[in-house]
Amino acid sequence: MAGRLLIVSNRLPVTVAERDGGVVVVRSSGGLATGLRAPHERSGGLWLGWPGDLTSLSSEASSLVEERLGELGAIPVQLGRSEQQVFYDNISNSVLWPICHDRLDHLPLRVTGWDVYETVNARFADLVVEHYEPGDTIWVHDYQLFRLPALLRERLPDARIGFFLHVPFPNPEIFFTLPVRRRLVEGMLGADLIGFHTARYRGHFAATLRRLFRIERDADWAIDWRGRRVSIGVFPMGVDAAGIAERASAPAVSAEQLAVSTGNPRLLLGIDRLDYSKGIPRRLLAFEQLIRSRAEWREKLRLIQVAVPSRGTTRAYGKFRREVDALVGRINGDLGTPSWTPVQYLYASVPDHTLLALYRAADVMLVTPVRDGMNLVAKEFVASRVDEDGVLVLSEFAGAAEELRDAVLVNPYDVDSVADCIHEALVMPDPERRRRMRALRAQVMEHDVHAWAEGFLGALAAV
Ligand code: GDG
């Protein structure tokens, strides 16, 4: 890649926080930020996105934040509160997210706000155009910005533009329920390269193109679109596997791991954003079924479920939280004893070292989403297991299942069978457990996030 890399995502990979009366801007350590840091810094590039709600900051604090963002190569998109609410809560979280996760039952009865979705995408386009220099490569991320590639193409006909979708692309039967289905796909087709996590999502997209425009892709998975070629690729995202393995081996993490596991019953672990796509209620029911059906696990097994607060301003998430709270309370109330709390439920984000200690302490990691684009937690668990031990129970509806064939694959809708599979995972003979974990580790270490970023950018440079 010759020029700079301009990355565009809904959120900037930073958190602005007030501390000791002042403000600080902290770089976030999320998967995308880690994976793109090297190509971003190497190219002296920019990252454009929303920095979070800064409307309550004084003008002095705001200029400090801008200065600090500038040092990090981050360009903030300014969005008003109501604009943000319609664009982010009402359309992105309440319509596009459920559609991409096959949840038509979560759609509001009436949807308004597509005009604001368009306006906000256009605002992103203005900012990109303002900073673009010939030779730059633009990489747009995710469903909040479906319209952006086409809006950029109108104004920068010769720019090299890539688009990557982090969530599933649904089956056309589901996608077609969107009144703006055509405009969204036209938006994506402004890119030169469109990337998905799995071959299945790419297949859904190709079927959608066929039905909307009667276009067939060629043998190289490219189409001719308004005088340009658009390539459609599969790029399964990975994690910073070597970095995670190194941090998971730190003495402080080992000490914390011991504190979690010593003297306690065996440990099942779930770590998710509190989102209805992650399969938490059925996972809890499977755990309950296991305890009820196999008395040997009473007081001998516990589940730590970390549910990270997410999208608190979107209505469906408040309701979902109350459902999960009630289910955890019911299960603990029914099964618990004075010396045993079956489910330890944390509604919180835990620090990185605690996350790693939990991964290392778990006997069995439960990743059982009902639908998930990829799921990086599954891969982080594997990367952290430098002891080559532990079992991953993984939903076949997570994108990660297409690669992690040595996990115990389950259908999360089949609660009884998930319960049986957890039991099998707990009693799995030592050699098989280690054989599976070694195979998983080889996969995760080789196909890491750096290979993912290079793979996508290499393909974009070649089109
Ligand atoms: C979307 C797609 C796709 C979670 N809890 C804590 C914490 N985390 C970190 C994990 C992991 C990340 O958050 C979650 O990533 P996932 O991939 O599991 O899920 P989504 O947030 O839904 O991400 C997904 C992804 O985009 C990438 O394309 O895989 O399918 O839905 O990195 O470690 N980190 C810390 N404390 C926590 O409590 N420190």
mmCIF file with all atom_site columns, N, CA, C and O in Angstrom, residues 40-63:
data_model
loop_
_atom_site.group_PDB
_atom_site.id
_atom_site.type_symbol
_atom_site.label_atom_id
_atom_site.label_alt_id
_atom_site.label_comp_id
_atom_site.label_asym_id
_atom_site.label_entity_id
_atom_site.label_seq_id
_atom_site.pdbx_PDB_ins_code
_atom_site.Cartn_x
_atom_site.Cartn_y
_atom_site.Cartn_z
_atom_site.occupancy
_atom_site.B_iso_or_equiv
_atom_site.pdbx_formal_charge
_atom_site.auth_seq_id
_atom_site.auth_comp_id
_atom_site.auth_asym_id
_atom_site.auth_atom_id
_atom_site.pdbx_PDB_model_num
ATOM 1  N N  . HIS A 1 40 ? -2.043  1.267  10.092 1.00 0.00 ? 40 HIS A N  1
ATOM 2  C CA . HIS A 1 40 ? -2.463  2.647  10.289 1.00 0.00 ? 40 HIS A CA 1
ATOM 3  C C  . HIS A 1 40 ? -1.251  3.526  10.587 1.00 0.00 ? 40 HIS A C  1
ATOM 4  O O  . HIS A 1 40 ? -1.027  4.553  9.947  1.00 0.00 ? 40 HIS A O  1
ATOM 5  N N  . GLU A 1 41 ? -0.434  3.083  11.551 1.00 0.00 ? 41 GLU A N  1
ATOM 6  C CA . GLU A 1 41 ? 0.722   3.897  11.946 1.00 0.00 ? 41 GLU A CA 1
ATOM 7  C C  . GLU A 1 41 ? 1.794   3.900  10.863 1.00 0.00 ? 41 GLU A C  1
ATOM 8  O O  . GLU A 1 41 ? 2.398   4.925  10.566 1.00 0.00 ? 41 GLU A O  1
ATOM 9  N N  . ARG A 1 42 ? 1.998   2.712  10.248 1.00 0.00 ? 42 ARG A N  1
ATOM 10 C CA . ARG A 1 42 ? 3.034   2.607  9.215  1.00 0.00 ? 42 ARG A CA 1
ATOM 11 C C  . ARG A 1 42 ? 2.766   3.595  8.094  1.00 0.00 ? 42 ARG A C  1
ATOM 12 O O  . ARG A 1 42 ? 3.666   4.196  7.547  1.00 0.00 ? 42 ARG A O  1
ATOM 13 N N  . SER A 1 43 ? 1.486   3.758  7.744  1.00 0.00 ? 43 SER A N  1
ATOM 14 C CA . SER A 1 43 ? 1.151   4.604  6.594  1.00 0.00 ? 43 SER A CA 1
ATOM 15 C C  . SER A 1 43 ? 0.936   6.058  7.010  1.00 0.00 ? 43 SER A C  1
ATOM 16 O O  . SER A 1 43 ? 0.621   6.898  6.174  1.00 0.00 ? 43 SER A O  1
ATOM 17 N N  . GLY A 1 44 ? 1.080   6.359  8.309  1.00 0.00 ? 44 GLY A N  1
ATOM 18 C CA . GLY A 1 44 ? 0.801   7.724  8.776  1.00 0.00 ? 44 GLY A CA 1
ATOM 19 C C  . GLY A 1 44 ? -0.641  8.104  8.520  1.00 0.00 ? 44 GLY A C  1
ATOM 20 O O  . GLY A 1 44 ? -0.948  9.237  8.141  1.00 0.00 ? 44 GLY A O  1
ATOM 21 N N  . GLY A 1 45 ? -1.539  7.146  8.706  1.00 0.00 ? 45 GLY A N  1
ATOM 22 C CA . GLY A 1 45 ? -2.935  7.320  8.300  1.00 0.00 ? 45 GLY A CA 1
ATOM 23 C C  . GLY A 1 45 ? -3.810  7.990  9.334  1.00 0.00 ? 45 GLY A C  1
ATOM 24 O O  . GLY A 1 45 ? -3.343  8.471  10.377 1.00 0.00 ? 45 GLY A O  1
ATOM 25 N N  . LEU A 1 46 ? -5.096  8.033  9.026  1.00 0.00 ? 46 LEU A N  1
ATOM 26 C CA . LEU A 1 46 ? -6.093  8.671  9.885  1.00 0.00 ? 46 LEU A CA 1
ATOM 27 C C  . LEU A 1 46 ? -7.199  7.674  10.205 1.00 0.00 ? 46 LEU A C  1
ATOM 28 O O  . LEU A 1 46 ? -7.453  6.752  9.423  1.00 0.00 ? 46 LEU A O  1
ATOM 29 N N  . TRP A 1 47 ? -7.852  7.901  11.351 1.00 0.00 ? 47 TRP A N  1
ATOM 30 C CA . TRP A 1 47 ? -9.021  7.090  11.700 1.00 0.00 ? 47 TRP A CA 1
ATOM 31 C C  . TRP A 1 47 ? -10.152 8.062  11.926 1.00 0.00 ? 47 TRP A C  1
ATOM 32 O O  . TRP A 1 47 ? -10.023 8.989  12.742 1.00 0.00 ? 47 TRP A O  1
ATOM 33 N N  . LEU A 1 48 ? -11.253 7.904  11.210 1.00 0.00 ? 48 LEU A N  1
ATOM 34 C CA . LEU A 1 48 ? -12.369 8.834  11.327 1.00 0.00 ? 48 LEU A CA 1
ATOM 35 C C  . LEU A 1 48 ? -13.563 8.143  11.958 1.00 0.00 ? 48 LEU A C  1
ATOM 36 O O  . LEU A 1 48 ? -13.931 7.022  11.552 1.00 0.00 ? 48 LEU A O  1
ATOM 37 N N  . GLY A 1 49 ? -14.177 8.786  12.944 1.00 0.00 ? 49 GLY A N  1
ATOM 38 C CA . GLY A 1 49 ? -15.343 8.180  13.590 1.00 0.00 ? 49 GLY A CA 1
ATOM 39 C C  . GLY A 1 49 ? -15.861 9.041  14.719 1.00 0.00 ? 49 GLY A C  1
ATOM 40 O O  . GLY A 1 49 ? -15.319 10.128 15.006 1.00 0.00 ? 49 GLY A O  1
ATOM 41 N N  . TRP A 1 50 ? -16.900 8.556  15.370 1.00 0.00 ? 50 TRP A N  1
ATOM 42 C CA . TRP A 1 50 ? -17.539 9.311  16.455 1.00 0.00 ? 50 TRP A CA 1
ATOM 43 C C  . TRP A 1 50 ? -16.758 9.079  17.747 1.00 0.00 ? 50 TRP A C  1
ATOM 44 O O  . TRP A 1 50 ? -16.486 7.924  18.109 1.00 0.00 ? 50 TRP A O  1
ATOM 45 N N  . PRO A 1 51 ? -16.403 10.143 18.484 1.00 0.00 ? 51 PRO A N  1
ATOM 46 C CA . PRO A 1 51 ? -15.584 9.960  19.688 1.00 0.00 ? 51 PRO A CA 1
ATOM 47 C C  . PRO A 1 51 ? -16.396 9.689  20.942 1.00 0.00 ? 51 PRO A C  1
ATOM 48 O O  . PRO A 1 51 ? -15.830 9.529  22.019 1.00 0.00 ? 51 PRO A O  1
ATOM 49 N N  . GLY A 1 52 ? -17.720 9.615  20.843 1.00 0.00 ? 52 GLY A N  1
ATOM 50 C CA . GLY A 1 52 ? -18.568 9.530  22.032 1.00 0.00 ? 52 GLY A CA 1
ATOM 51 C C  . GLY A 1 52 ? -19.190 10.892 22.262 1.00 0.00 ? 52 GLY A C  1
ATOM 52 O O  . GLY A 1 52 ? -18.839 11.870 21.584 1.00 0.00 ? 52 GLY A O  1
ATOM 53 N N  . ASP A 1 53 ? -20.121 10.947 23.205 1.00 0.00 ? 53 ASP A N  1
ATOM 54 C CA . ASP A 1 53 ? -20.854 12.190 23.440 1.00 0.00 ? 53 ASP A CA 1
ATOM 55 C C  . ASP A 1 53 ? -19.976 13.178 24.212 1.00 0.00 ? 53 ASP A C  1
ATOM 56 O O  . ASP A 1 53 ? -19.678 12.969 25.386 1.00 0.00 ? 53 ASP A O  1
ATOM 57 N N  . LEU A 1 54 ? -19.561 14.234 23.542 1.00 0.00 ? 54 LEU A N  1
ATOM 58 C CA . LEU A 1 54 ? -18.688 15.220 24.181 1.00 0.00 ? 54 LEU A CA 1
ATOM 59 C C  . LEU A 1 54 ? -19.424 16.529 24.446 1.00 0.00 ? 54 LEU A C  1
ATOM 60 O O  . LEU A 1 54 ? -18.804 17.530 24.794 1.00 0.00 ? 54 LEU A O  1
ATOM 61 N N  . THR A 1 55 ? -20.762 16.486 24.303 1.00 0.00 ? 55 THR A N  1
ATOM 62 C CA . THR A 1 55 ? -21.509 17.748 24.378 1.00 0.00 ? 55 THR A CA 1
ATOM 63 C C  . THR A 1 55 ? -21.437 18.388 25.763 1.00 0.00 ? 55 THR A C  1
ATOM 64 O O  . THR A 1 55 ? -21.625 19.584 25.900 1.00 0.00 ? 55 THR A O  1
ATOM 65 N N  . SER A 1 56 ? -21.142 17.577 26.805 1.00 0.00 ? 56 SER A N  1
ATOM 66 C CA . SER A 1 56 ? -21.118 18.171 28.143 1.00 0.00 ? 56 SER A CA 1
ATOM 67 C C  . SER A 1 56 ? -19.749 18.773 28.487 1.00 0.00 ? 56 SER A C  1
ATOM 68 O O  . SER A 1 56 ? -19.581 19.379 29.547 1.00 0.00 ? 56 SER A O  1
ATOM 69 N N  . LEU A 1 57 ? -18.765 18.632 27.595 1.00 0.00 ? 57 LEU A N  1
ATOM 70 C CA . LEU A 1 57 ? -17.427 19.168 27.896 1.00 0.00 ? 57 LEU A CA 1
ATOM 71 C C  . LEU A 1 57 ? -17.379 20.687 27.721 1.00 0.00 ? 57 LEU A C  1
ATOM 72 O O  . LEU A 1 57 ? -18.047 21.240 26.840 1.00 0.00 ? 57 LEU A O  1
ATOM 73 N N  . SER A 1 58 ? -16.577 21.339 28.537 1.00 0.00 ? 58 SER A N  1
ATOM 74 C CA . SER A 1 58 ? -16.370 22.779 28.367 1.00 0.00 ? 58 SER A CA 1
ATOM 75 C C  . SER A 1 58 ? -15.583 23.000 27.078 1.00 0.00 ? 58 SER A C  1
ATOM 76 O O  . SER A 1 58 ? -14.963 22.069 26.555 1.00 0.00 ? 58 SER A O  1
ATOM 77 N N  . SER A 1 59 ? -15.580 24.233 26.587 1.00 0.00 ? 59 SER A N  1
ATOM 78 C CA . SER A 1 59 ? -14.892 24.480 25.310 1.00 0.00 ? 59 SER A CA 1
ATOM 79 C C  . SER A 1 59 ? -13.389 24.258 25.484 1.00 0.00 ? 59 SER A C  1
ATOM 80 O O  . SER A 1 59 ? -12.703 23.793 24.575 1.00 0.00 ? 59 SER A O  1
ATOM 81 N N  . GLU A 1 60 ? -12.901 24.548 26.684 1.00 0.00 ? 60 GLU A N  1
ATOM 82 C CA . GLU A 1 60 ? -11.478 24.327 26.974 1.00 0.00 ? 60 GLU A CA 1
ATOM 83 C C  . GLU A 1 60 ? -11.157 22.830 26.884 1.00 0.00 ? 60 GLU A C  1
ATOM 84 O O  . GLU A 1 60 ? -10.191 22.415 26.228 1.00 0.00 ? 60 GLU A O  1
ATOM 85 N N  . ALA A 1 61 ? -12.005 22.009 27.533 1.00 0.00 ? 61 ALA A N  1
ATOM 86 C CA . ALA A 1 61 ? -11.802 20.559 27.523 1.00 0.00 ? 61 ALA A CA 1
ATOM 87 C C  . ALA A 1 61 ? -11.924 20.014 26.098 1.00 0.00 ? 61 ALA A C  1
ATOM 88 O O  . ALA A 1 61 ? -11.153 19.143 25.682 1.00 0.00 ? 61 ALA A O  1
ATOM 89 N N  . SER A 1 62 ? -12.892 20.548 25.341 1.00 0.00 ? 62 SER A N  1
ATOM 90 C CA . SER A 1 62 ? -13.085 20.075 23.971 1.00 0.00 ? 62 SER A CA 1
ATOM 91 C C  . SER A 1 62 ? -11.837 20.302 23.129 1.00 0.00 ? 62 SER A C  1
ATOM 92 O O  . SER A 1 62 ? -11.432 19.422 22.363 1.00 0.00 ? 62 SER A O  1
ATOM 93 N N  . SER A 1 63 ? -11.218 21.473 23.267 1.00 0.00 ? 63 SER A N  1
ATOM 94 C CA . SER A 1 63 ? -10.047 21.697 22.409 1.00 0.00 ? 63 SER A CA 1
ATOM 95 C C  . SER A 1 63 ? -8.878  20.819 22.855 1.00 0.00 ? 63 SER A C  1
ATOM 96 O O  . SER A 1 63 ? -8.092  20.367 22.026 1.00 0.00 ? 63 SER A O  1
#
